[in-house]
Short mmCIF file of C-alpha atoms in Angstrom, two decimals:
data_model
loop_
_atom_site.label_atom_id
_atom_site.label_comp_id
_atom_site.label_asym_id
_atom_site.label_seq_id
_atom_site.Cartn_x
_atom_site.Cartn_y
_atom_site.Cartn_z
CA MET K 1 -33.72 47.84 2.99
CA THR K 2 -34.57 48.77 -0.68
CA ASN K 3 -33.78 46.23 -3.37
CA LEU K 4 -30.95 47.72 -5.26
CA LEU K 5 -30.56 47.02 -8.83
CA PRO K 6 -27.12 45.96 -10.05
CA GLU K 7 -25.10 48.54 -12.09
CA MET K 8 -23.65 46.04 -14.59
CA ALA K 9 -21.49 48.86 -16.29
CA GLU K 10 -19.14 46.27 -17.81
CA ILE K 11 -21.95 44.21 -19.29
CA TRP K 12 -23.61 47.37 -20.69
CA GLN K 13 -20.43 48.43 -22.35
CA GLN K 14 -19.63 45.01 -23.68
CA THR K 15 -23.14 44.41 -25.16
CA LEU K 16 -24.46 47.87 -26.10
CA ASN K 17 -21.14 49.85 -26.39
CA TRP K 18 -22.81 52.14 -23.96
CA GLN K 19 -23.39 52.57 -20.13
CA PRO K 20 -25.85 54.57 -18.07
CA THR K 21 -24.92 57.71 -16.53
CA ASP K 22 -25.30 58.17 -12.66
CA SER K 23 -28.66 59.99 -13.29
CA GLN K 24 -29.94 57.29 -15.72
CA GLN K 25 -28.95 54.70 -13.29
CA ALA K 26 -30.79 56.48 -10.53
CA ARG K 27 -33.97 56.69 -12.77
CA PHE K 28 -33.66 52.88 -13.55
CA GLN K 29 -33.58 52.27 -9.59
CA GLN K 30 -36.64 54.64 -9.24
CA LEU K 31 -38.41 52.91 -12.04
CA TYR K 32 -37.73 49.52 -10.37
CA GLU K 33 -39.08 50.71 -7.01
CA LEU K 34 -42.18 52.12 -8.65
CA ILE K 35 -42.90 48.86 -10.53
CA LEU K 36 -42.53 46.86 -7.29
CA GLU K 37 -45.01 49.33 -5.59
CA GLY K 38 -47.41 49.20 -8.53
CA ASN K 39 -47.31 45.49 -8.80
CA ARG K 40 -49.28 45.11 -5.59
CA GLN K 41 -52.26 46.43 -7.15
CA LEU K 42 -52.01 45.83 -10.96
CA ASN K 43 -49.96 42.47 -11.25
CA LEU K 44 -47.58 44.25 -13.89
CA THR K 45 -44.82 41.71 -13.82
CA ARG K 46 -43.70 38.51 -12.26
CA ILE K 47 -40.08 39.74 -12.66
CA THR K 48 -39.25 41.40 -9.28
CA GLU K 49 -35.82 40.16 -8.21
CA PRO K 50 -33.22 42.91 -8.78
CA GLN K 51 -30.89 40.91 -11.26
CA GLU K 52 -33.75 39.40 -13.13
CA PHE K 53 -35.45 42.75 -13.50
CA TRP K 54 -32.19 44.32 -14.72
CA GLU K 55 -31.77 41.53 -17.30
CA LYS K 56 -35.33 40.94 -18.52
CA HIS K 57 -36.77 44.34 -18.43
CA LEU K 58 -34.07 47.09 -18.52
CA TRP K 59 -31.28 45.16 -20.53
CA ASP K 60 -33.83 43.47 -22.83
CA SER K 61 -35.58 46.78 -23.41
CA LEU K 62 -32.36 48.49 -24.43
CA ARG K 63 -30.81 45.66 -26.41
CA GLY K 64 -33.50 45.86 -28.82
CA VAL K 65 -32.55 49.41 -29.72
CA ALA K 66 -29.13 48.35 -30.20
CA PRO K 67 -29.10 46.27 -33.24
CA GLN K 68 -25.77 44.47 -33.50
CA GLN K 69 -24.60 46.18 -30.22
CA GLN K 70 -24.98 49.74 -31.57
CA LEU K 71 -27.65 52.01 -30.21
CA ILE K 72 -29.78 53.39 -32.94
CA SER K 73 -28.18 56.69 -33.76
CA SER K 74 -31.32 58.65 -34.27
CA LEU K 75 -32.41 58.05 -30.76
CA GLN K 76 -29.54 60.20 -29.51
CA LEU K 77 -30.23 62.83 -32.13
CA GLY K 78 -33.96 63.13 -31.60
CA ALA K 79 -36.40 60.57 -32.96
CA SER K 80 -40.12 60.02 -32.68
CA VAL K 81 -40.68 56.78 -31.08
CA ILE K 82 -43.84 54.69 -30.37
CA ASP K 83 -44.12 51.73 -28.15
CA ILE K 84 -47.08 49.64 -28.91
CA GLY K 85 -48.61 47.49 -26.19
CA THR K 86 -46.26 49.02 -23.63
CA GLY K 87 -47.81 47.11 -20.66
CA ALA K 88 -45.76 48.00 -17.61
CA GLY K 89 -43.77 50.52 -19.67
CA PHE K 90 -41.31 48.26 -21.40
CA PRO K 91 -39.40 48.99 -23.65
CA GLY K 92 -40.53 52.61 -23.90
CA VAL K 93 -39.69 53.92 -20.50
CA PRO K 94 -36.09 52.72 -20.43
CA VAL K 95 -35.70 54.07 -23.85
CA ALA K 96 -37.18 57.34 -22.77
CA ILE K 97 -34.55 57.38 -19.83
CA ILE K 98 -31.63 56.98 -22.24
CA ALA K 99 -32.76 58.96 -25.20
CA SER K 100 -33.62 62.34 -23.68
CA ASN K 101 -33.65 63.99 -26.99
CA SER K 102 -36.24 61.66 -28.33
CA THR K 103 -40.08 61.70 -27.73
CA ILE K 104 -41.63 58.43 -26.81
CA THR K 105 -45.25 57.73 -27.11
CA LEU K 106 -46.38 54.82 -25.07
CA VAL K 107 -49.62 53.07 -26.18
CA ASP K 108 -51.61 50.40 -24.40
CA SER K 109 -55.36 49.43 -24.62
CA THR K 110 -55.67 48.91 -21.00
CA ARG K 111 -56.32 52.33 -19.11
CA LYS K 112 -55.22 51.11 -15.70
CA LYS K 113 -51.79 50.45 -17.06
CA ILE K 114 -51.59 53.71 -18.84
CA THR K 115 -52.64 55.56 -15.60
CA PHE K 116 -49.87 53.82 -13.86
CA ILE K 117 -47.34 54.74 -16.37
CA ASP K 118 -48.41 58.35 -16.24
CA THR K 119 -47.46 58.22 -12.60
CA ILE K 120 -44.08 56.71 -13.53
CA LEU K 121 -43.38 59.46 -16.09
CA SER K 122 -44.59 62.19 -13.45
CA GLU K 123 -42.25 60.50 -10.70
CA LEU K 124 -39.25 60.17 -13.02
CA ALA K 125 -39.79 63.67 -14.48
CA LEU K 126 -39.64 62.08 -18.07
CA THR K 127 -40.99 65.06 -20.00
CA ASN K 128 -39.96 63.31 -23.28
CA ALA K 129 -42.66 60.57 -22.96
CA LYS K 130 -46.57 60.58 -23.19
CA THR K 131 -48.97 57.89 -23.07
CA LEU K 132 -52.08 56.98 -25.14
CA VAL K 133 -54.94 54.43 -24.44
CA SER K 134 -55.59 52.97 -27.87
CA ARG K 135 -54.90 50.18 -30.12
CA ALA K 136 -52.46 49.91 -32.95
CA GLU K 137 -55.20 49.02 -35.44
CA GLU K 138 -56.97 52.28 -34.64
CA ILE K 139 -54.03 54.75 -34.43
CA GLY K 140 -52.55 53.34 -37.62
CA GLN K 141 -55.60 54.74 -39.43
CA GLN K 142 -55.42 58.14 -37.65
CA PRO K 143 -53.54 60.94 -39.54
CA GLN K 144 -52.03 62.23 -36.33
CA HIS K 145 -50.16 58.92 -36.07
CA ARG K 146 -50.16 57.24 -39.37
CA GLU K 147 -46.47 57.48 -41.00
CA GLN K 148 -45.50 60.00 -38.13
CA TYR K 149 -42.77 57.94 -36.31
CA ASP K 150 -39.08 57.18 -36.91
CA VAL K 151 -39.01 54.18 -34.62
CA ALA K 152 -41.72 51.67 -33.64
CA LEU K 153 -41.14 49.19 -30.74
CA ILE K 154 -43.18 46.11 -30.02
CA ARG K 155 -42.50 43.69 -27.58
CA ALA K 156 -44.22 40.47 -26.28
CA VAL K 157 -47.33 41.28 -28.40
CA GLY K 158 -48.11 38.15 -30.59
CA THR K 159 -46.53 36.58 -33.61
CA ALA K 160 -44.49 38.60 -36.04
CA SER K 161 -46.83 39.15 -38.97
CA PRO K 162 -49.43 41.01 -36.91
CA CYS K 163 -46.53 43.04 -35.24
CA ALA K 164 -45.58 44.18 -38.69
CA GLU K 165 -49.14 45.23 -39.56
CA TYR K 166 -49.28 46.96 -36.05
CA THR K 167 -45.94 48.86 -36.65
CA LEU K 168 -45.15 49.67 -40.25
CA PRO K 169 -48.40 51.87 -40.93
CA LEU K 170 -47.10 54.12 -38.07
CA LEU K 171 -43.62 54.72 -39.43
CA LYS K 172 -42.26 57.41 -41.85
CA LEU K 173 -40.52 56.27 -44.96
CA GLY K 174 -37.14 55.24 -43.83
CA GLY K 175 -38.39 54.52 -40.32
CA LEU K 176 -37.62 51.38 -38.43
CA ALA K 177 -39.82 48.74 -36.66
CA VAL K 178 -38.16 46.77 -33.76
CA ILE K 179 -39.97 43.52 -32.87
CA TYR K 180 -38.83 41.89 -29.78
CA ARG K 181 -39.08 38.06 -29.74
CA GLY K 182 -37.73 35.09 -27.71
CA THR K 183 -37.21 32.07 -30.21
CA TRP K 184 -37.53 32.46 -33.85
CA THR K 185 -37.93 30.00 -36.75
CA GLU K 186 -37.24 30.04 -40.48
CA GLU K 187 -40.97 29.78 -41.26
CA GLU K 188 -41.60 32.92 -39.33
CA THR K 189 -38.90 34.60 -41.43
CA THR K 190 -40.81 33.68 -44.56
CA SER K 191 -44.06 34.92 -43.22
CA VAL K 192 -42.80 38.33 -41.78
CA GLU K 193 -40.84 38.80 -45.13
CA ASN K 194 -44.07 38.36 -46.94
CA ALA K 195 -46.30 40.60 -44.58
CA ALA K 196 -43.55 43.29 -44.52
CA GLN K 197 -43.56 43.36 -48.19
CA GLN K 198 -47.34 43.99 -48.41
CA LEU K 199 -47.13 46.65 -45.81
CA GLY K 200 -44.33 48.76 -47.45
CA GLY K 201 -41.51 47.17 -45.34
CA THR K 202 -38.52 44.88 -45.81
CA VAL K 203 -36.64 42.89 -43.27
CA GLU K 204 -33.33 44.57 -42.63
CA LEU K 205 -31.95 42.42 -39.89
CA ILE K 206 -32.81 39.45 -37.62
CA ASP K 207 -30.46 39.83 -34.61
CA ASN K 208 -30.21 36.84 -32.40
CA PHE K 209 -28.22 36.80 -29.22
CA THR K 210 -28.38 35.56 -25.62
CA THR K 211 -29.14 37.54 -22.47
CA PRO K 212 -26.21 38.29 -20.36
CA LEU K 213 -27.05 36.65 -17.06
CA THR K 214 -29.01 33.63 -17.95
CA ASN K 215 -28.02 33.12 -21.55
CA SER K 216 -31.85 33.15 -22.57
CA VAL K 217 -32.35 33.04 -26.37
CA ARG K 218 -33.61 36.39 -27.88
CA HIS K 219 -34.22 37.64 -31.31
CA CYS K 220 -35.03 41.15 -32.49
CA LEU K 221 -36.54 41.86 -35.97
CA TYR K 222 -35.74 45.11 -37.61
CA LEU K 223 -38.12 46.01 -40.45
CA ARG K 224 -37.35 49.18 -42.54
CA LYS K 225 -40.13 51.25 -44.06
CA VAL K 226 -39.44 51.49 -47.78
CA ALA K 227 -42.67 52.38 -49.35
CA LYS K 228 -46.05 53.75 -48.31
CA THR K 229 -48.38 51.26 -46.44
CA PRO K 230 -51.52 50.81 -48.59
CA ALA K 231 -54.52 52.45 -47.17
CA ASN K 232 -56.26 49.35 -46.16
CA PHE K 233 -53.51 48.48 -43.53
CA PRO K 234 -53.95 48.15 -40.60
CA ARG K 235 -57.10 46.26 -40.77
CA ALA K 236 -59.85 46.53 -38.16
CA VAL K 237 -59.20 45.73 -34.41
CA GLY K 238 -58.46 42.05 -33.89
CA VAL K 239 -58.19 41.05 -37.59
CA PRO K 240 -54.31 41.23 -37.73
CA SER K 241 -53.94 38.66 -35.06
CA GLN K 242 -56.89 36.58 -36.16
CA LYS K 243 -56.14 36.56 -39.91
CA PRO K 244 -52.18 37.25 -40.26
CA ILE K 245 -51.28 38.41 -43.72
#
């Protein structure tokens, strides 16, 4: 018997003011099954139980693109989105499933993971998503990526200041970086405000909330691109994390 994901329509509605269509739910289920299958070879995630997967991968991914419980409007209209350090495809693949008018670029430096995600995209027929084996520091200096995106997503990749340096150079003016975090401190607010300012961004919102099933603490930071990023950012591979701004 296949493990069935819960539907949780009511929770989706209460927390995101949205709920998946039948076809989106079917794709979530298919994604779950593919991840379970891929996990045997690739060790993609320790989160495999249906409810936990729903909460920590699906809900968490989509809550990030719903600041203050409203989906980012440009996603439905057709935004250019990049997911940095996508890993097993979160948050980018769930976002691609619900935002069919947007294009999602999924970036990871590990080729094995990207090869696996290519399989997922093919199996789910997600024609609005594509993959890239690279690092944020590299693509942030490439004209085909620098200042080309409306939304940049980054989840579970280090502390906030490096995340600002990975995301803001990739955004168009007016674009939005979403940094997914667990806990958060005032000191981090100060450091990310300082980093964002140097990178042409500003902290628009720090959204704190709890997950709906286990009441785990989560924070999402929303950085708005308000000025061009100076040409020396992002710095070389490894530098943002070793020497945060």
